GROMACS .gro file of C-alpha atoms in nm:
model
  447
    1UNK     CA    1   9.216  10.749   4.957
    2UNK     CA    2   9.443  10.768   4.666
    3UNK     CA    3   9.716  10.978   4.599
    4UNK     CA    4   9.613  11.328   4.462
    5UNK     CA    5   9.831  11.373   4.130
    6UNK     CA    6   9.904  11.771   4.079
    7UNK     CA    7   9.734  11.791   3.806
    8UNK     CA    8   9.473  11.682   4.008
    9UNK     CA    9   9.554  11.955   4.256
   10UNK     CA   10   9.570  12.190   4.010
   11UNK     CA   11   9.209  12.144   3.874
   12UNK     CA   12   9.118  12.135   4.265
   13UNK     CA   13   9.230  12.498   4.320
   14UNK     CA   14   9.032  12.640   4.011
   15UNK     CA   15   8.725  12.562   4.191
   16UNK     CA   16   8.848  12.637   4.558
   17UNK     CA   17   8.813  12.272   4.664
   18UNK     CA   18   8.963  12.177   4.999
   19UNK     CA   19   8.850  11.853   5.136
   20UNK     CA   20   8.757  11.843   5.522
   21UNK     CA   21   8.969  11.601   5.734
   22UNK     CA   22   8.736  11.380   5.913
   23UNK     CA   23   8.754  11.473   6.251
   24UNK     CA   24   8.674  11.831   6.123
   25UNK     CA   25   8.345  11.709   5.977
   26UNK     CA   26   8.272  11.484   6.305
   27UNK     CA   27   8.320  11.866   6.546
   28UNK     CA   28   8.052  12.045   6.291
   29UNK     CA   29   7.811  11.733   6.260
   30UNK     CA   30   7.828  11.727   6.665
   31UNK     CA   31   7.764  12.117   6.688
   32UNK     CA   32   7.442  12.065   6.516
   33UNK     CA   33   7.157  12.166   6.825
   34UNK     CA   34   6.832  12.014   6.808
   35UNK     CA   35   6.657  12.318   6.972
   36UNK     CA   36   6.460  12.520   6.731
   37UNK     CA   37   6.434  12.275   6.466
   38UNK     CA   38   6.120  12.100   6.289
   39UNK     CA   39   6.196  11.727   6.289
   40UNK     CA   40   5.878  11.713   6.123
   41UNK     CA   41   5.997  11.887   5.806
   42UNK     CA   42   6.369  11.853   5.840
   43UNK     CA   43   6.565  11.955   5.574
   44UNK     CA   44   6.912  11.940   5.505
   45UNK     CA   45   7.136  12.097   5.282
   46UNK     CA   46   7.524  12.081   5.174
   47UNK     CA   47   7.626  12.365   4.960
   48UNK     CA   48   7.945  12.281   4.746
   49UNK     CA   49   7.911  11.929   4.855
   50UNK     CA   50   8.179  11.706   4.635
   51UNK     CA   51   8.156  11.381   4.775
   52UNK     CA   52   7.908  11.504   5.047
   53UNK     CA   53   8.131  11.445   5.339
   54UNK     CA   54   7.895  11.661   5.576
   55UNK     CA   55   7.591  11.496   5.492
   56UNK     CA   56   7.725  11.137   5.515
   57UNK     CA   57   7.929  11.258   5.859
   58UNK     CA   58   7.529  11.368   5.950
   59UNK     CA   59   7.456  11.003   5.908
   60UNK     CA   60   7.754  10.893   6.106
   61UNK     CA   61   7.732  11.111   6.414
   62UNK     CA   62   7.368  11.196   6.363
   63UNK     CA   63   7.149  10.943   6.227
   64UNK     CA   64   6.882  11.067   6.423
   65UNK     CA   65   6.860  11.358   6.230
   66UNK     CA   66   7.001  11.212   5.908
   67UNK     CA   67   6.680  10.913   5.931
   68UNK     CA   68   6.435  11.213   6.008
   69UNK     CA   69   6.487  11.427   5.709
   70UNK     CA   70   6.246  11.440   5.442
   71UNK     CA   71   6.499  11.631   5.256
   72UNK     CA   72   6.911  11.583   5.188
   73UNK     CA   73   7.054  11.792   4.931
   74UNK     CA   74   7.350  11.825   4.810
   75UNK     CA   75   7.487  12.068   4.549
   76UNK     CA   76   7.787  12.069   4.328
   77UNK     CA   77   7.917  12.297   4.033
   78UNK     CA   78   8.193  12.041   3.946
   79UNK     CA   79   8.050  11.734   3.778
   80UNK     CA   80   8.433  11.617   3.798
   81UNK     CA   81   8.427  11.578   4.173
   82UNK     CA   82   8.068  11.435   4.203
   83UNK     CA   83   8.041  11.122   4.372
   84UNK     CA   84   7.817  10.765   4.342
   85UNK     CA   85   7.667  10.924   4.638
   86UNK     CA   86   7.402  11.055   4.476
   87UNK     CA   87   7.045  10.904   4.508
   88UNK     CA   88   7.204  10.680   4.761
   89UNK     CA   89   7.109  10.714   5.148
   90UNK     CA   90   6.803  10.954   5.018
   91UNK     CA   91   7.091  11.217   4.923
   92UNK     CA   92   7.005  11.409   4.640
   93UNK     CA   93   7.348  11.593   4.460
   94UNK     CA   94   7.223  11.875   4.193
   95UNK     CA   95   7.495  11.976   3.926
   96UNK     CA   96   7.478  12.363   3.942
   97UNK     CA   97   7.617  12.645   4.053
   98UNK     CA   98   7.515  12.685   4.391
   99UNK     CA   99   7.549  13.106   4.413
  100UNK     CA  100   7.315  13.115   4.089
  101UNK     CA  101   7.119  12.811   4.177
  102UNK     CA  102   6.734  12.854   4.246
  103UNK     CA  103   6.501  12.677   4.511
  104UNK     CA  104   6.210  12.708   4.674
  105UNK     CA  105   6.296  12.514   4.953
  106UNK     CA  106   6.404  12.663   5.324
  107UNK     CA  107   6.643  12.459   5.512
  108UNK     CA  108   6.693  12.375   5.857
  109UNK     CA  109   7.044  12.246   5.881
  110UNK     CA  110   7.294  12.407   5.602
  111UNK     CA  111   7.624  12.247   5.654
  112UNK     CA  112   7.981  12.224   5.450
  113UNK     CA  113   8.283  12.386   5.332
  114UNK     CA  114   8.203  12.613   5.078
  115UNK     CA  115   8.504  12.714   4.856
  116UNK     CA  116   8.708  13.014   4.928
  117UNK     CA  117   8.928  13.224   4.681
  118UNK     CA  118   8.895  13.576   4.423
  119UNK     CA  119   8.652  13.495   4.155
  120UNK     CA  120   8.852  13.625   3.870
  121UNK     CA  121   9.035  13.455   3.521
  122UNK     CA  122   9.334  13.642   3.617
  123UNK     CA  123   9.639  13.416   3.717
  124UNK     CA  124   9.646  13.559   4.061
  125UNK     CA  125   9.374  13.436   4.184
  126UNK     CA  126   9.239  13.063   4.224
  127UNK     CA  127   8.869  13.069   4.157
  128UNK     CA  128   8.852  13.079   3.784
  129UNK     CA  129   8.515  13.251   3.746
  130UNK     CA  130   8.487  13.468   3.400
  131UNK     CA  131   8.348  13.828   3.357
  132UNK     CA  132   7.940  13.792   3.302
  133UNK     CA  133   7.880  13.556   3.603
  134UNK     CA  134   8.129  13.729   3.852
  135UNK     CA  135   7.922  14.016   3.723
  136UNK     CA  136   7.611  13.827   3.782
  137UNK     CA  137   7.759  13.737   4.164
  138UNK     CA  138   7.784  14.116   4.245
  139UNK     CA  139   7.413  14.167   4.135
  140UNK     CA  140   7.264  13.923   4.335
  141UNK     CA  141   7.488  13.958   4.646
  142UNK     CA  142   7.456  14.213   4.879
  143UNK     CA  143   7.759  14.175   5.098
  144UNK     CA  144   7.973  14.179   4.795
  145UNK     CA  145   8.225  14.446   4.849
  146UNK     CA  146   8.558  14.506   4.692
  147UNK     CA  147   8.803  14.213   4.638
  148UNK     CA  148   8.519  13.978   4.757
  149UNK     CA  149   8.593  13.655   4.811
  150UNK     CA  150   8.344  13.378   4.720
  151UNK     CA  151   8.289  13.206   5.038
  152UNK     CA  152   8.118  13.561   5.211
  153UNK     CA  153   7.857  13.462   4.911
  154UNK     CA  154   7.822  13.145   5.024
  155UNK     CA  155   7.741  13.250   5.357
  156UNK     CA  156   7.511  13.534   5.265
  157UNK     CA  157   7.310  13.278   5.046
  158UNK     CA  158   7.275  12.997   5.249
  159UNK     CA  159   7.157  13.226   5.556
  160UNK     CA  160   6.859  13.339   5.294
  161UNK     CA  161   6.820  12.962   5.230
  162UNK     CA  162   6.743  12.919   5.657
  163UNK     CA  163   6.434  12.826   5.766
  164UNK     CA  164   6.373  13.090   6.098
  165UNK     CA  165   6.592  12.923   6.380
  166UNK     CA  166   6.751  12.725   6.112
  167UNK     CA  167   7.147  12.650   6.127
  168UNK     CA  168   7.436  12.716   5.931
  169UNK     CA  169   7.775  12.543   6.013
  170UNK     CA  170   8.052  12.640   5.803
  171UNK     CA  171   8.441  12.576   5.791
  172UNK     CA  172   8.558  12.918   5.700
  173UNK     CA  173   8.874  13.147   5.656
  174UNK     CA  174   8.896  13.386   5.946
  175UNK     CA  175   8.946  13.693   5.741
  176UNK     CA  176   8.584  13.791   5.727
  177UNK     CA  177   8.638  13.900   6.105
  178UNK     CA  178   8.839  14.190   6.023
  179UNK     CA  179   8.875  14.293   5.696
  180UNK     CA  180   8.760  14.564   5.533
  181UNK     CA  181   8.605  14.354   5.215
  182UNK     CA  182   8.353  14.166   5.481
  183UNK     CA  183   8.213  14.409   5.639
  184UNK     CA  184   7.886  14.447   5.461
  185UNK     CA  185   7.888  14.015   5.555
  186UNK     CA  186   7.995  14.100   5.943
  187UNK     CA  187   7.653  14.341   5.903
  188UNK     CA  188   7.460  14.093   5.781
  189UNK     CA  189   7.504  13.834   5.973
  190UNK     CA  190   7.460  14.058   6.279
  191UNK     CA  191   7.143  14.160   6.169
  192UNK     CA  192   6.974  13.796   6.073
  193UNK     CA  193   7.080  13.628   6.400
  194UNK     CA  194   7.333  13.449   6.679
  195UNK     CA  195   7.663  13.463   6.549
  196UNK     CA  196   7.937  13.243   6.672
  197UNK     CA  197   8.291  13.151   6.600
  198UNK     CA  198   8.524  12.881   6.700
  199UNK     CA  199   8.861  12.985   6.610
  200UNK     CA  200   9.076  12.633   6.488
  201UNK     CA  201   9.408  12.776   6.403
  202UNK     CA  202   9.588  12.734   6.062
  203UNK     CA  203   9.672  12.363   6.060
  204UNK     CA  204   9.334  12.202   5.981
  205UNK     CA  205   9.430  12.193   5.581
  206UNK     CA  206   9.804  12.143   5.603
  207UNK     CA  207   9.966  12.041   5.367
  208UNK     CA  208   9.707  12.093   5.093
  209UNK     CA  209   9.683  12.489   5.201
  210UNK     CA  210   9.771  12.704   5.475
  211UNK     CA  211   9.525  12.937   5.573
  212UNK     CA  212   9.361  13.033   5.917
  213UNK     CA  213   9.028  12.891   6.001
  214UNK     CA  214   8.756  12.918   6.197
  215UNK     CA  215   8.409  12.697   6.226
  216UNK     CA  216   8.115  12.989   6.169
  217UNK     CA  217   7.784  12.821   6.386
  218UNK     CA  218   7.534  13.069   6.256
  219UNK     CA  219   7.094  13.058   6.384
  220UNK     CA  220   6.886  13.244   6.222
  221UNK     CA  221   6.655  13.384   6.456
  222UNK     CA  222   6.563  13.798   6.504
  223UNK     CA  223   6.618  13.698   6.909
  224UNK     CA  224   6.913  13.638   6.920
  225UNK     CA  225   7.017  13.914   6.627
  226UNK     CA  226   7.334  14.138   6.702
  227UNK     CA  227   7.436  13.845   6.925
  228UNK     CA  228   7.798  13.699   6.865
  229UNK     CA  229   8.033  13.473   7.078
  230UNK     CA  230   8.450  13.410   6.986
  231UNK     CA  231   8.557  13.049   7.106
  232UNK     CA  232   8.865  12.884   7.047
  233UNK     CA  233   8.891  12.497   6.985
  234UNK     CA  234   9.147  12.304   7.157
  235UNK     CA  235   9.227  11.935   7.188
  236UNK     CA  236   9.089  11.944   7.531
  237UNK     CA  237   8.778  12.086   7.434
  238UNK     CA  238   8.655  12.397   7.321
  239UNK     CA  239   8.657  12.764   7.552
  240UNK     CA  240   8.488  13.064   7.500
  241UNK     CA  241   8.724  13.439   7.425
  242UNK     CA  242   8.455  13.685   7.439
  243UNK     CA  243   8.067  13.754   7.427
  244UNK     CA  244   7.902  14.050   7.279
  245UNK     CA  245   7.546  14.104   7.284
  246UNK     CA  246   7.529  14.413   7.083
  247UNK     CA  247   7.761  14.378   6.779
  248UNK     CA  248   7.680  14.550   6.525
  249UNK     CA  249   7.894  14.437   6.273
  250UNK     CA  250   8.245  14.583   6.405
  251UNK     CA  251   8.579  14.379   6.328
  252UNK     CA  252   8.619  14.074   6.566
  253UNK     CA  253   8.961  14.074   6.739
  254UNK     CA  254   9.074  13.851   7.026
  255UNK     CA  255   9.144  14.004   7.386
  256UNK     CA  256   9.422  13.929   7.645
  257UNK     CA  257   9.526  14.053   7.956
  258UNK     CA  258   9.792  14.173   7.786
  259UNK     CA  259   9.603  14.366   7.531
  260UNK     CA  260   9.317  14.502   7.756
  261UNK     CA  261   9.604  14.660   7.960
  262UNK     CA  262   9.767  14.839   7.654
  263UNK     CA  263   9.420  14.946   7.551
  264UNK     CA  264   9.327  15.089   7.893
  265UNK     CA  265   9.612  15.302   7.924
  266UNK     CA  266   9.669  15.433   7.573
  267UNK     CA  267   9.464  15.742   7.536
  268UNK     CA  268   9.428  15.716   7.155
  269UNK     CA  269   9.417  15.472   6.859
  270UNK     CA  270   9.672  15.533   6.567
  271UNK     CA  271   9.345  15.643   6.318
  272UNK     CA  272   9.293  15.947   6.590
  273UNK     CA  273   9.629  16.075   6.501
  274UNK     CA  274   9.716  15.964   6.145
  275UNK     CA  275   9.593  15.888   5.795
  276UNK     CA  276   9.692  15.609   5.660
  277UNK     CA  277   9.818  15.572   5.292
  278UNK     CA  278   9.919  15.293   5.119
  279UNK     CA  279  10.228  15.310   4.819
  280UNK     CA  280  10.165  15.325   4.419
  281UNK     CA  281  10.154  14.967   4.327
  282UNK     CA  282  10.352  14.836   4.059
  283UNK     CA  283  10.176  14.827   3.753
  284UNK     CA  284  10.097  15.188   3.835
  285UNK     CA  285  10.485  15.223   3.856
  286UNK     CA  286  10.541  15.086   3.538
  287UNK     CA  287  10.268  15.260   3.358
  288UNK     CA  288  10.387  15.622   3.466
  289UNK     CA  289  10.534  15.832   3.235
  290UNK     CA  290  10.745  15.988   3.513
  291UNK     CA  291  10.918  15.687   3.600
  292UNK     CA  292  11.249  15.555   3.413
  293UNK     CA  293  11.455  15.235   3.422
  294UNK     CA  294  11.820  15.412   3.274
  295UNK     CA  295  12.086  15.236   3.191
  296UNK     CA  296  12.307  15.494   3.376
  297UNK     CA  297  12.136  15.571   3.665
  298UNK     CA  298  12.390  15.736   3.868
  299UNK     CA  299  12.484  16.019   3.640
  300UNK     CA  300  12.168  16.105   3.617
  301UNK     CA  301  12.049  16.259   3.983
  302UNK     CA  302  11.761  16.044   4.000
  303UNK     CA  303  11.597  15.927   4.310
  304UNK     CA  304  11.538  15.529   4.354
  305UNK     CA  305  11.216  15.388   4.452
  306UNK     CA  306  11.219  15.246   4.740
  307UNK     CA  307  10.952  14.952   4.858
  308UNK     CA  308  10.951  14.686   5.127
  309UNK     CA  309  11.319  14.558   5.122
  310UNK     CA  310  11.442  14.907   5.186
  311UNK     CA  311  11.253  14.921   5.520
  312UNK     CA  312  11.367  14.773   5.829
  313UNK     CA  313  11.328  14.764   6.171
  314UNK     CA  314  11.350  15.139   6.297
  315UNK     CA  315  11.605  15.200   5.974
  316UNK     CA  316  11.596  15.288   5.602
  317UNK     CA  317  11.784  15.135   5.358
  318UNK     CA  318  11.800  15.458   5.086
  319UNK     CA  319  11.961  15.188   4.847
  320UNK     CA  320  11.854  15.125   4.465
  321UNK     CA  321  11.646  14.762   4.501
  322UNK     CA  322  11.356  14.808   4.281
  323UNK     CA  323  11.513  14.910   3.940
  324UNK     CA  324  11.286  15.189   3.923
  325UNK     CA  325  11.422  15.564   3.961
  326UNK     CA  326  11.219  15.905   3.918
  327UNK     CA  327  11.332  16.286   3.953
  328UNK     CA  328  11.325  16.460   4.259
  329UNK     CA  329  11.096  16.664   4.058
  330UNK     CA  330  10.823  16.443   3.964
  331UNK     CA  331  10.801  16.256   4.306
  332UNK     CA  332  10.517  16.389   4.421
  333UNK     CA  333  10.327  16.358   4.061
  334UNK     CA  334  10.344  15.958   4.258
  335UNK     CA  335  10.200  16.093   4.574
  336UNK     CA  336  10.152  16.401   4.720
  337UNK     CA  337  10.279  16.328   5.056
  338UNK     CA  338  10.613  16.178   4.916
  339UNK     CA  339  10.676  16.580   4.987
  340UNK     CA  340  10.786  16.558   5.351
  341UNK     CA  341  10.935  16.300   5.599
  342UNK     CA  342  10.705  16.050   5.733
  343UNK     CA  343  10.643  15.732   5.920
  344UNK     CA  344  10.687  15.419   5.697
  345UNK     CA  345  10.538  15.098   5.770
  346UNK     CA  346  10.592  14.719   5.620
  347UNK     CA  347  10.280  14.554   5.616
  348UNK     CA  348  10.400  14.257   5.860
  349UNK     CA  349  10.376  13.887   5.800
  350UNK     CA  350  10.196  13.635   5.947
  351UNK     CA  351  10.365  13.379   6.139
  352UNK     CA  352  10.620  13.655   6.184
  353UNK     CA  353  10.321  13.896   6.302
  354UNK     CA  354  10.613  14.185   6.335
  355UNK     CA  355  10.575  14.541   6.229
  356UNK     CA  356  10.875  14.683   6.044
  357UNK     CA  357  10.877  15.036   6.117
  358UNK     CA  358  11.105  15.357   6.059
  359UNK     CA  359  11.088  15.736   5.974
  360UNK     CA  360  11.186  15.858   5.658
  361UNK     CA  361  11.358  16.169   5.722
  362UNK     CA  362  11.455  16.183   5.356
  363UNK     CA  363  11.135  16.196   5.232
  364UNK     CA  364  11.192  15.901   4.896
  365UNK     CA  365  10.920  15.770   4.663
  366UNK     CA  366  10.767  15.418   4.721
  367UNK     CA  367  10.618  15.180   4.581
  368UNK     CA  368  10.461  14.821   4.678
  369UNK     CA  369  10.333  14.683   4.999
  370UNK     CA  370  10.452  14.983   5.269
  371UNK     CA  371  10.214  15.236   5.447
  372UNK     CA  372  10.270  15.623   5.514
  373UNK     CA  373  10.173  15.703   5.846
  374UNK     CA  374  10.046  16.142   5.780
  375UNK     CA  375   9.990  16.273   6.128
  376UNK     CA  376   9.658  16.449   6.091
  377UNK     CA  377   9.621  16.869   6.228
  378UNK     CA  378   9.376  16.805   6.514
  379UNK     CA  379   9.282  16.911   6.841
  380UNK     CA  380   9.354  16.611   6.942
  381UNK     CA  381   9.705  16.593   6.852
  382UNK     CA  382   9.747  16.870   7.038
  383UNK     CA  383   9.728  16.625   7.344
  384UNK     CA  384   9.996  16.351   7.159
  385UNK     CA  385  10.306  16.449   7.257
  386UNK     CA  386  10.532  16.215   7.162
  387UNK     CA  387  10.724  16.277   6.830
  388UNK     CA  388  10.796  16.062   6.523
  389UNK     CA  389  11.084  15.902   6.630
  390UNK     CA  390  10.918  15.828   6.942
  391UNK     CA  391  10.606  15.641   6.758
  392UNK     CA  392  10.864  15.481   6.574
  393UNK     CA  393  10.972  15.346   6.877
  394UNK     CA  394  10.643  15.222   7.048
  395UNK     CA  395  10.528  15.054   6.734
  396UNK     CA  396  10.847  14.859   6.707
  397UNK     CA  397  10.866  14.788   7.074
  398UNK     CA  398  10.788  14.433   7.226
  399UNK     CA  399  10.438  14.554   7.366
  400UNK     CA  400  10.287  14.601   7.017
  401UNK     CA  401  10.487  14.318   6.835
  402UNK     CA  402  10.285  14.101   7.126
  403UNK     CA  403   9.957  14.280   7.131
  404UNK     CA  404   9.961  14.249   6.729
  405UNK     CA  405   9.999  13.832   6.783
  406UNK     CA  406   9.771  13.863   7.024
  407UNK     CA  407   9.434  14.066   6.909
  408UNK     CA  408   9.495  13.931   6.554
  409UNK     CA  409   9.646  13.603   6.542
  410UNK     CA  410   9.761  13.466   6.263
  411UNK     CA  411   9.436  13.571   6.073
  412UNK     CA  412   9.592  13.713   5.763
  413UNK     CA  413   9.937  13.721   5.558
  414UNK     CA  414   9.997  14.075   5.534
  415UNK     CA  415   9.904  14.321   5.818
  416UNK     CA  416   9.589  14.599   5.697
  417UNK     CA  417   9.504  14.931   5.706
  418UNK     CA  418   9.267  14.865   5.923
  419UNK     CA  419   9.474  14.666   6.178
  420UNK     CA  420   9.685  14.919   6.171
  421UNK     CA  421   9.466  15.210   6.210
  422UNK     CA  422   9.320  15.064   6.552
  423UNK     CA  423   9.651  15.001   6.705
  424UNK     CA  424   9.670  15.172   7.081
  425UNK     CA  425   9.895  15.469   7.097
  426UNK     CA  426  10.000  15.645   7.415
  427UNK     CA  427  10.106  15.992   7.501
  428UNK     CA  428  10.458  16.058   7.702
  429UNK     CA  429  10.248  15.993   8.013
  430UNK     CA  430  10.082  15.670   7.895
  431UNK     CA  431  10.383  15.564   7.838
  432UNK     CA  432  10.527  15.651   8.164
  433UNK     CA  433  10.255  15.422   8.311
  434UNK     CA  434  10.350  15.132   8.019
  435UNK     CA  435  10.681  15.103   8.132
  436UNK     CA  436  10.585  15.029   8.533
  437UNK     CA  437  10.315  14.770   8.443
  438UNK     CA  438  10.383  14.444   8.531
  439UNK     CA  439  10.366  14.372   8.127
  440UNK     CA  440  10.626  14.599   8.086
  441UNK     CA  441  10.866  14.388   8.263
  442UNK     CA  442  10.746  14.077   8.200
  443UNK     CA  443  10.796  14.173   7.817
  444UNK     CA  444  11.134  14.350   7.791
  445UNK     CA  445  11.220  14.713   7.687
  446UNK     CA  446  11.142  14.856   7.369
  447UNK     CA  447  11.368  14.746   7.069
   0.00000   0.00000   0.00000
């Protein structure tokens, strides 16, 4: 293959095109199970197809099924990127859009990597959809929810497009496992059938992008609904992580020995003792009438914002970084609970997978990517006795920097309110225990 220019590249992104390296394509063609399916009517379908890699890696590893298909589809938005493949091999490519695309065909195989990214003519994000048919996406989807990214629609659709115990093999991000925006998809798919994963890491499109992947295997079947099994792939073959036969939908997290004996012992989870808020961002910084850039700032008894580079491990940094300053005054026009001393959190980074942590006994203003941890008057903090210095402690200590790596890999960049929320958190005699487990001292003291 020749060199991809970056212009190339560029034009690449604005549809979320990733091409599949072959031995990717070879795993999903192989998963493909001939139980269930009607060789009589087979029909197979490739969903953002390009140069229909899946299809032709169908003929290569699976010519059985490839010769016995009455029907091989592919479909393609970008007439750029389509290929002399079509009406060759009894593939048929169709130029259209595939989310707004109409058939009255059912499939039984529905295979590819469908493009991933934020539908949106904004600069920060890579799918350059405009207004009307992002608009027209959110009509016709109904997992769409939030910051929705375009690949949940893909799924949604093509699982609509399945013939009853038909197949849908996917290369896929790993967010939709736990984030907040799939969980109307994470419903779905529990409700239409057998859901499984195979977790492949974050290499598989290095150097062209680094994100965390994961191979969805989806059968449609009301069986096997509410069904879902977590495997991971490694060169030596590929091992199953968990089973559930009752999911209902719930985030998907990894387990380890390591985390099933935090989670045992910890009487709570952090979202039983605290709300969780998240900073003004900062266009609503620099929109707000209370906030001032002065020239002189330090005759003029201001507070500085603070955000993420002020916050370290288990210290603030009540430096000016931002450029941004308010009144002591006005502080809480920003956010109510910028009234009293908190627990601050940085969002952590993947890779890194640490928590930055400390209390802000000062009580500053923020702004940007750092969480306010509000403990919450309930009964059952009446049973949490450990202070805020002390939480400070436990979620900077080696136990939950390795339980974070471990229950959510290197899924996403930034760490989310909702990993955070479900984060074990012991009392004073929990921890008691934590410190004579055999973790414990395998893992070192807390930092």
């Amino acid at each position: 293959m020749m060199p991809i220019t970056i212009k190339e590249r560029e034009r690449k992104k604005d549809f979320g095109i990733f091409f599949t390296p072959e031995w990717v394509v070879d795993l999903m063609t192989n998963l493909i199970d001939n139980h269930g399916l009607n060789l009589k009517d087979l029909k197979i379908l490739e969903p953002a197809c390009g140069a229909c890699q899946f299809l032709l890696g169908i003929k290569k590893n699976r010519q059985d099924l490839f010769n016995r298909a009455v029907k091989k589809v592919g479909v393609e938005i970008n007439s750029k990127v389509l290929n002399s493949v079509n009406n060759l091999n009894g593939i048929s490519v169709i130029h259209h859009d595939f989310l707004l695309w109409n058939t009255g065909d059912k499939y039984d195989i529905i295979i590819g990597n469908p493009p991933y990214g934020i539908p949106s003519l904004s600069d920060h994000y890579t799918i350059k959809v405009d207004n009307k048919t992002k608009e027209r996406y959110k009509e016709i989807f109904e997992t769409w929810y939030g910051k929705y990214n375009v690949y949940g629609a893909f799924i949604e659709k093509s699982i609509k497009l399945l013939k009853n115990n038909g197949q849908l093999i996917f290369i896929v991000p790993a967010t939709f496992m736990i984030l907040d925006e799939f969980k109307k998809l994470r419903k779905f798919l529990s409700e239409n059938g057998k859901t499984e994963i195979i977790y492949m890491g974050s290499d598989v499109f290095k150097p062209e992008a680094d994100v965390t992947t994961v191979v969805l295997k989806f059968r449609k079947s009301k069986y096997e609904k509410n069904k879902l099994v977590l495997y991971e792939y490694a060169k030596d073959g590929i091992g199953p992580i968990l089973k559930n036969d009752f999911w209902r939908g719930e985030i998907i997290l990894f387990k380890s020995e390591l985390s099933e004996e935090v989670e045992n012992i910890c009487s709570f989870r952090l979202k039983d003792l605290y709300e969780v808020k998240i900073s003004p961002r900062t266009p609503e910084i620099k929109s707000s009438k209370y906030v001032i850039k002065p020239s002189d700032h330090e005759s003029n008894g201001l507070l500085p914002i603070l955000n993420g580079r002020n916050l370290k491990i288990g210290e603030i940094v009540y430096e000016p970084i931002t450029g941004y300053w308010i009144e002591p005054k006005n502080k809480t026009k920003l956010r109510k609970f910028f009234a009293k001393p908190h627990i601050v959190v940085g969002l952590g980074f993947r890779g890194d997978g640490r928590l930055g942590c400390a209390y802000d006994h000062k009580a500053y203003p923020w702004m940007g990517d750092v969480y306010h941890l509000l403990r919450k008057n309930t009964l059952l903090n009446m049973d949490f006795n450990l202070s805020e210095e002390e939480v400070v402690d436990f979620l900077n200590s080696n136990i939950i920097q390795k339980y974070v790596k471990e229950v959510f890999r290197d899924i996403t960049y930034h760490f989310s309110i909702t990993q955070l929320s479900i984060l074990p958190m012991p009392t004073r005699e929990d921890l008691l225990k934590l410190k004579e487990s055999p973790i414990w001292k395998e893992i070192g003291n807390m930092t």
